[in-house]
Short mmCIF file of C-alpha atoms in Angstrom, two decimals:
data_model
loop_
_atom_site.label_atom_id
_atom_site.label_comp_id
_atom_site.label_asym_id
_atom_site.label_seq_id
_atom_site.Cartn_x
_atom_site.Cartn_y
_atom_site.Cartn_z
CA UNK N 1 2.35 30.17 56.44
CA UNK N 2 5.61 28.48 56.93
CA UNK N 3 6.52 27.31 53.46
CA UNK N 4 10.44 26.27 52.65
CA UNK N 5 9.77 25.13 49.37
CA UNK N 6 8.23 27.75 46.66
CA UNK N 7 8.63 26.76 43.08
CA UNK N 8 7.30 30.13 41.93
CA UNK N 9 10.73 31.76 43.04
CA UNK N 10 12.16 30.38 40.07
CA UNK N 11 9.47 31.26 37.47
CA UNK N 12 10.25 35.34 37.62
CA UNK N 13 10.95 36.65 33.95
CA UNK N 14 15.26 36.87 35.19
CA UNK N 15 15.44 33.22 36.28
CA UNK N 16 12.84 31.41 34.13
CA UNK N 17 15.61 31.25 31.06
CA UNK N 18 18.10 29.98 33.73
CA UNK N 19 16.35 27.32 34.47
CA UNK N 20 14.35 26.19 31.59
CA UNK N 21 14.98 22.23 30.89
CA UNK N 22 14.03 22.13 27.16
CA UNK N 23 15.37 24.66 24.25
CA UNK N 24 14.09 24.39 20.58
CA UNK N 25 16.39 25.49 17.81
CA UNK N 26 16.16 25.92 13.98
CA UNK N 27 19.05 23.19 13.96
CA UNK N 28 16.53 20.54 15.82
CA UNK N 29 13.93 21.10 12.65
CA UNK N 30 13.79 19.01 9.62
CA UNK N 31 11.19 21.37 6.60
CA UNK N 32 9.47 18.70 4.45
CA UNK N 33 9.85 19.63 0.62
CA UNK N 34 7.34 18.32 -2.08
CA UNK N 35 9.06 18.46 -5.89
CA UNK N 36 6.11 17.47 -8.59
CA UNK N 37 7.38 16.15 -11.74
CA UNK N 38 3.80 16.79 -13.25
CA UNK N 39 3.85 20.48 -12.78
CA UNK N 40 5.74 23.50 -14.26
CA UNK N 41 4.63 26.05 -11.40
CA UNK N 42 4.27 26.05 -7.62
CA UNK N 43 0.77 24.48 -7.11
CA UNK N 44 -0.91 25.21 -3.35
CA UNK N 45 -1.98 22.35 -1.47
CA UNK N 46 -4.77 23.39 -0.01
CA UNK N 47 -4.97 21.27 3.12
CA UNK N 48 -2.18 22.74 4.10
CA UNK N 49 -2.00 26.35 4.28
CA UNK N 50 1.26 27.84 3.23
CA UNK N 51 3.08 24.82 1.89
CA UNK N 52 3.09 24.11 -1.87
CA UNK N 53 4.13 21.12 -4.69
CA UNK N 54 7.04 22.87 -6.42
CA UNK N 55 8.39 21.83 -10.14
CA UNK N 56 11.84 20.26 -10.43
CA UNK N 57 13.20 23.36 -11.74
CA UNK N 58 12.38 25.40 -8.63
CA UNK N 59 13.13 22.67 -5.95
CA UNK N 60 16.48 24.91 -5.46
CA UNK N 61 14.65 27.88 -4.81
CA UNK N 62 12.06 26.46 -2.44
CA UNK N 63 15.04 24.86 -0.48
CA UNK N 64 16.76 28.04 -0.58
CA UNK N 65 13.88 29.66 1.06
CA UNK N 66 13.71 26.93 3.87
CA UNK N 67 17.36 28.03 4.34
CA UNK N 68 16.75 31.59 4.94
CA UNK N 69 14.80 31.05 7.92
CA UNK N 70 17.56 29.26 9.78
CA UNK N 71 16.22 25.81 9.25
CA UNK N 72 19.33 23.85 8.06
CA UNK N 73 17.66 20.25 6.73
CA UNK N 74 15.42 19.28 4.25
CA UNK N 75 13.29 16.08 3.67
CA UNK N 76 12.35 15.33 -0.14
CA UNK N 77 9.33 13.91 -1.13
CA UNK N 78 8.54 13.38 -4.96
CA UNK N 79 5.49 13.12 -7.01
CA UNK N 80 6.61 11.20 -10.45
CA UNK N 81 5.17 11.80 -14.03
CA UNK N 82 3.93 8.38 -13.95
CA UNK N 83 3.18 5.59 -12.03
CA UNK N 84 3.15 1.74 -12.13
CA UNK N 85 2.57 -1.54 -10.34
CA UNK N 86 6.22 -1.69 -9.05
CA UNK N 87 6.80 2.05 -8.36
CA UNK N 88 9.64 1.78 -11.04
CA UNK N 89 10.32 5.46 -11.23
CA UNK N 90 11.00 5.67 -7.73
CA UNK N 91 14.52 4.34 -8.94
CA UNK N 92 14.77 5.68 -11.68
CA UNK N 93 18.12 7.97 -12.72
CA UNK N 94 16.04 10.57 -13.84
CA UNK N 95 13.37 10.26 -11.31
CA UNK N 96 11.83 13.46 -9.80
CA UNK N 97 13.67 12.99 -6.52
CA UNK N 98 17.04 12.24 -7.91
CA UNK N 99 16.50 15.03 -10.23
CA UNK N 100 15.61 17.66 -7.27
CA UNK N 101 18.61 16.33 -5.22
CA UNK N 102 21.19 16.37 -7.71
CA UNK N 103 20.04 20.30 -8.18
CA UNK N 104 20.15 20.98 -4.33
CA UNK N 105 23.20 19.33 -3.32
CA UNK N 106 25.01 21.25 -6.58
CA UNK N 107 23.37 24.39 -5.31
CA UNK N 108 22.94 25.02 -1.61
CA UNK N 109 24.30 23.51 1.66
CA UNK N 110 20.92 22.19 2.82
CA UNK N 111 21.46 18.86 4.58
CA UNK N 112 19.55 16.61 2.36
CA UNK N 113 17.39 13.76 3.51
CA UNK N 114 15.10 11.90 1.17
CA UNK N 115 12.32 9.48 2.13
CA UNK N 116 12.34 5.90 0.72
CA UNK N 117 8.84 4.50 -0.13
CA UNK N 118 6.76 3.28 -2.97
CA UNK N 119 3.42 4.57 -2.22
CA UNK N 120 4.08 7.77 -4.48
CA UNK N 121 5.19 6.07 -7.46
CA UNK N 122 2.42 3.02 -7.24
CA UNK N 123 -0.43 3.01 -9.37
CA UNK N 124 -2.26 1.46 -6.23
CA UNK N 125 -0.61 3.56 -3.82
CA UNK N 126 0.91 1.12 -1.37
CA UNK N 127 3.94 0.87 -0.10
CA UNK N 128 5.47 -2.03 -2.30
CA UNK N 129 4.26 -4.95 -4.43
CA UNK N 130 0.85 -6.06 -3.37
CA UNK N 131 0.17 -9.62 -3.23
CA UNK N 132 -1.87 -11.35 -5.89
CA UNK N 133 -5.25 -10.67 -5.34
CA UNK N 134 -4.97 -7.81 -2.90
CA UNK N 135 -7.71 -6.12 -4.33
CA UNK N 136 -10.40 -8.44 -4.02
CA UNK N 137 -8.64 -9.90 -0.48
CA UNK N 138 -9.02 -7.11 2.01
CA UNK N 139 -6.72 -9.56 4.20
CA UNK N 140 -3.90 -9.37 1.74
CA UNK N 141 -1.81 -6.40 0.89
CA UNK N 142 2.12 -5.80 0.60
CA UNK N 143 4.18 -8.71 -0.39
CA UNK N 144 6.62 -7.85 2.42
CA UNK N 145 10.15 -9.76 1.16
CA UNK N 146 9.87 -8.97 -2.71
CA UNK N 147 9.60 -5.20 -1.63
CA UNK N 148 12.97 -5.07 0.17
CA UNK N 149 14.79 -5.41 -3.13
CA UNK N 150 13.13 -2.21 -4.80
CA UNK N 151 13.57 -0.01 -1.46
CA UNK N 152 17.52 -0.99 -1.60
CA UNK N 153 17.47 -0.15 -5.09
CA UNK N 154 15.45 3.31 -4.49
CA UNK N 155 17.83 4.10 -1.48
CA UNK N 156 21.03 3.45 -3.83
CA UNK N 157 19.55 5.95 -6.49
CA UNK N 158 19.17 8.55 -4.02
CA UNK N 159 22.74 8.35 -2.47
CA UNK N 160 23.84 8.77 -6.07
CA UNK N 161 22.04 11.61 -6.67
CA UNK N 162 23.34 12.95 -3.68
CA UNK N 163 21.50 12.64 -0.52
CA UNK N 164 23.14 13.05 2.65
CA UNK N 165 20.99 10.55 4.77
CA UNK N 166 18.00 8.10 3.79
CA UNK N 167 14.93 7.86 5.62
CA UNK N 168 12.71 4.47 4.73
CA UNK N 169 9.12 4.76 5.59
CA UNK N 170 7.61 1.92 4.51
CA UNK N 171 7.34 -0.41 7.53
CA UNK N 172 8.39 -3.09 5.46
CA UNK N 173 10.21 -6.11 7.69
CA UNK N 174 13.74 -6.04 7.00
CA UNK N 175 13.89 -2.88 4.97
CA UNK N 176 16.75 -1.39 7.33
CA UNK N 177 18.90 -4.57 6.79
CA UNK N 178 18.14 -4.50 3.15
CA UNK N 179 18.71 -0.85 2.53
CA UNK N 180 22.02 -0.78 4.77
CA UNK N 181 23.29 -3.68 2.80
CA UNK N 182 22.44 -2.52 -0.73
CA UNK N 183 24.06 1.00 -0.11
CA UNK N 184 27.18 -0.47 1.40
CA UNK N 185 27.46 -2.69 -1.62
CA UNK N 186 27.72 0.22 -3.53
CA UNK N 187 30.11 2.36 -1.41
CA UNK N 188 27.66 4.28 0.91
CA UNK N 189 28.80 2.96 3.68
CA UNK N 190 29.27 6.60 5.45
CA UNK N 191 25.38 7.37 4.55
CA UNK N 192 23.38 7.13 6.92
CA UNK N 193 19.86 5.89 7.58
CA UNK N 194 16.93 7.42 9.90
CA UNK N 195 14.40 4.72 9.92
CA UNK N 196 10.58 5.25 10.53
CA UNK N 197 10.99 3.05 13.21
CA UNK N 198 7.45 3.06 14.99
CA UNK N 199 5.05 4.51 12.26
CA UNK N 200 1.94 4.34 13.17
CA UNK N 201 -1.56 3.53 10.84
CA UNK N 202 -2.65 6.88 11.56
CA UNK N 203 -5.84 9.24 10.84
CA UNK N 204 -3.57 12.44 11.11
CA UNK N 205 -1.47 11.36 7.58
CA UNK N 206 -4.94 12.71 5.66
CA UNK N 207 -3.72 15.96 4.33
CA UNK N 208 0.00 14.66 3.44
CA UNK N 209 -1.67 12.31 1.23
CA UNK N 210 -2.99 15.24 -0.81
CA UNK N 211 0.32 16.26 -0.90
CA UNK N 212 1.84 13.80 -2.29
CA UNK N 213 -0.66 11.98 -4.32
CA UNK N 214 0.16 8.46 -2.04
CA UNK N 215 -3.18 7.56 -1.04
CA UNK N 216 -4.37 4.06 -1.35
CA UNK N 217 -6.47 3.24 -4.29
CA UNK N 218 -7.92 0.27 -2.35
CA UNK N 219 -7.70 -0.83 0.95
CA UNK N 220 -5.95 0.80 3.82
CA UNK N 221 -2.26 -0.06 5.42
CA UNK N 222 -3.20 -1.46 8.73
CA UNK N 223 -1.54 -4.64 7.75
CA UNK N 224 2.14 -2.94 7.35
CA UNK N 225 1.70 0.12 9.72
CA UNK N 226 1.51 -0.57 13.39
CA UNK N 227 -1.71 -0.42 15.69
CA UNK N 228 -2.61 2.82 17.53
CA UNK N 229 -3.55 0.97 20.52
CA UNK N 230 0.34 -0.74 20.71
CA UNK N 231 3.00 0.83 22.80
CA UNK N 232 5.19 -1.96 23.85
CA UNK N 233 5.48 -3.19 20.14
CA UNK N 234 6.86 0.19 19.43
CA UNK N 235 9.93 -1.13 21.22
CA UNK N 236 10.05 -4.62 19.34
CA UNK N 237 9.83 -2.70 16.02
CA UNK N 238 12.61 0.28 16.95
CA UNK N 239 15.05 -2.43 18.47
CA UNK N 240 15.06 -4.94 15.05
CA UNK N 241 15.66 -1.55 13.08
CA UNK N 242 18.75 -0.86 15.52
CA UNK N 243 19.95 -4.59 15.09
CA UNK N 244 19.66 -3.75 11.24
CA UNK N 245 21.85 -0.84 11.21
CA UNK N 246 19.15 2.09 11.65
CA UNK N 247 21.10 5.30 12.71
CA UNK N 248 18.55 7.25 13.56
CA UNK N 249 14.97 6.37 15.03
CA UNK N 250 11.76 8.00 14.31
CA UNK N 251 8.17 7.88 15.86
CA UNK N 252 5.53 8.95 13.77
CA UNK N 253 3.11 10.84 14.24
CA UNK N 254 4.21 12.72 17.10
CA UNK N 255 1.79 14.84 19.37
CA UNK N 256 -0.48 11.62 19.49
CA UNK N 257 2.37 9.20 20.50
CA UNK N 258 4.67 11.41 22.84
CA UNK N 259 4.66 8.44 25.20
CA UNK N 260 6.12 6.23 22.49
CA UNK N 261 9.07 9.13 21.80
CA UNK N 262 9.95 9.21 25.35
CA UNK N 263 10.15 5.34 25.69
CA UNK N 264 12.51 5.25 22.78
CA UNK N 265 14.34 7.98 23.91
CA UNK N 266 14.45 6.00 27.43
CA UNK N 267 15.29 2.74 25.89
CA UNK N 268 17.97 3.55 23.17
CA UNK N 269 20.90 5.69 22.96
CA UNK N 270 20.47 6.40 19.29
CA UNK N 271 19.35 9.87 18.43
CA UNK N 272 15.55 10.15 18.17
CA UNK N 273 13.35 11.91 15.69
CA UNK N 274 9.64 12.47 15.54
CA UNK N 275 7.39 13.40 12.68
CA UNK N 276 4.96 16.36 13.37
CA UNK N 277 2.56 15.19 10.78
CA UNK N 278 0.53 17.15 7.99
CA UNK N 279 -2.72 16.51 10.55
CA UNK N 280 -1.32 18.00 13.18
CA UNK N 281 -0.15 20.89 11.51
CA UNK N 282 -3.55 21.14 9.54
CA UNK N 283 -5.70 21.08 12.53
CA UNK N 284 -3.97 24.20 14.36
CA UNK N 285 -3.94 26.03 11.44
CA UNK N 286 -8.20 25.29 11.41
CA UNK N 287 -8.42 26.43 14.96
CA UNK N 288 -6.52 29.55 14.48
CA UNK N 289 -8.33 30.66 11.20
CA UNK N 290 -11.36 30.21 13.44
CA UNK N 291 -9.79 32.63 16.09
CA UNK N 292 -9.55 29.65 18.46
CA UNK N 293 -6.11 29.59 18.96
CA UNK N 294 -3.24 31.39 18.56
CA UNK N 295 -1.21 29.75 15.85
CA UNK N 296 2.41 30.95 16.52
CA UNK N 297 1.78 29.81 20.11
CA UNK N 298 0.42 26.51 19.77
CA UNK N 299 3.04 25.56 16.90
CA UNK N 300 5.98 26.71 18.99
CA UNK N 301 4.40 24.97 22.28
CA UNK N 302 3.56 21.70 20.08
CA UNK N 303 7.30 21.12 19.11
CA UNK N 304 8.37 21.94 22.26
CA UNK N 305 6.57 19.56 23.69
CA UNK N 306 8.09 16.76 21.10
CA UNK N 307 11.48 18.11 22.30
CA UNK N 308 10.67 17.82 25.89
CA UNK N 309 9.62 14.15 25.13
CA UNK N 310 12.90 13.30 23.80
CA UNK N 311 12.93 13.94 20.45
CA UNK N 312 16.40 15.37 18.98
CA UNK N 313 15.21 15.80 15.24
CA UNK N 314 11.61 17.05 14.64
CA UNK N 315 10.38 16.96 10.78
CA UNK N 316 7.80 19.39 10.66
CA UNK N 317 5.61 21.72 8.49
CA UNK N 318 5.99 24.72 10.91
CA UNK N 319 9.71 24.39 10.76
CA UNK N 320 10.11 27.82 8.53
CA UNK N 321 7.91 29.72 10.85
CA UNK N 322 8.79 28.80 13.85
CA UNK N 323 12.43 28.63 12.82
CA UNK N 324 11.82 32.20 12.04
CA UNK N 325 10.74 33.15 15.76
CA UNK N 326 13.58 31.36 17.10
#
């Protein structure tokens, strides 16, 4: 045989690292942290092995655990002590996220991102003020424009508490412009926004809704989160957020939407984030518990695939475990 091209020449142990196209590092990863105002102790999240809700007074302890693994950034989610129709605890000065963020920024060097949405704070579990008769009429859900002001107030309250970056996730039309305007008006023009720019109505969110106590009390979120069948629509969504001032563009979930991650990377020069969501995490754990997969190997390979698709930032529940390996 006369083979002039032999790809295997570059697969030996010595040369492999030299020609590797994609590298994953701890600094690429963001670890989610769940802070719960309703508990005085750490509570395991059954559907997400290895993760817990922590009380406010142990948020710093939890973040220090993250930092010890080499991960430098966290995204904070809150479970409030009470809920109402508007989600008013989302922007309260003494709210669960606000209290936790003050402590974390005062006592650690973590880069602190906060999720801005109302689903954890509303008694109906939707991501904003619901339209009249929404419980009875399945075609009605969140009142888009009435929700924008509340998202702006929430973002400002997080910035005032010390958040380094704001991450709105409600998929409300105009949310980036409303939040950017609210932040700038209050003197936070240097606070970046990481938009959940292409967030799909996905079946992979199930365990997170246990973790954050944010499942809708009626209906679903198909009227404001994206149809999983649509890829081109994601480009329109992302473009709108860019026009409104988004600094980082997120795709959620990650693994079922690697094509969208790649398309966003190709089409926009902004940093791209991807959220390796709770269902992706839980299914690998479940398979590993059965002995069907090597958890450490598939976790690393999953995150590497997200990075290869074009993500600069990966929000993942595997952050600590993978960072320690790296």
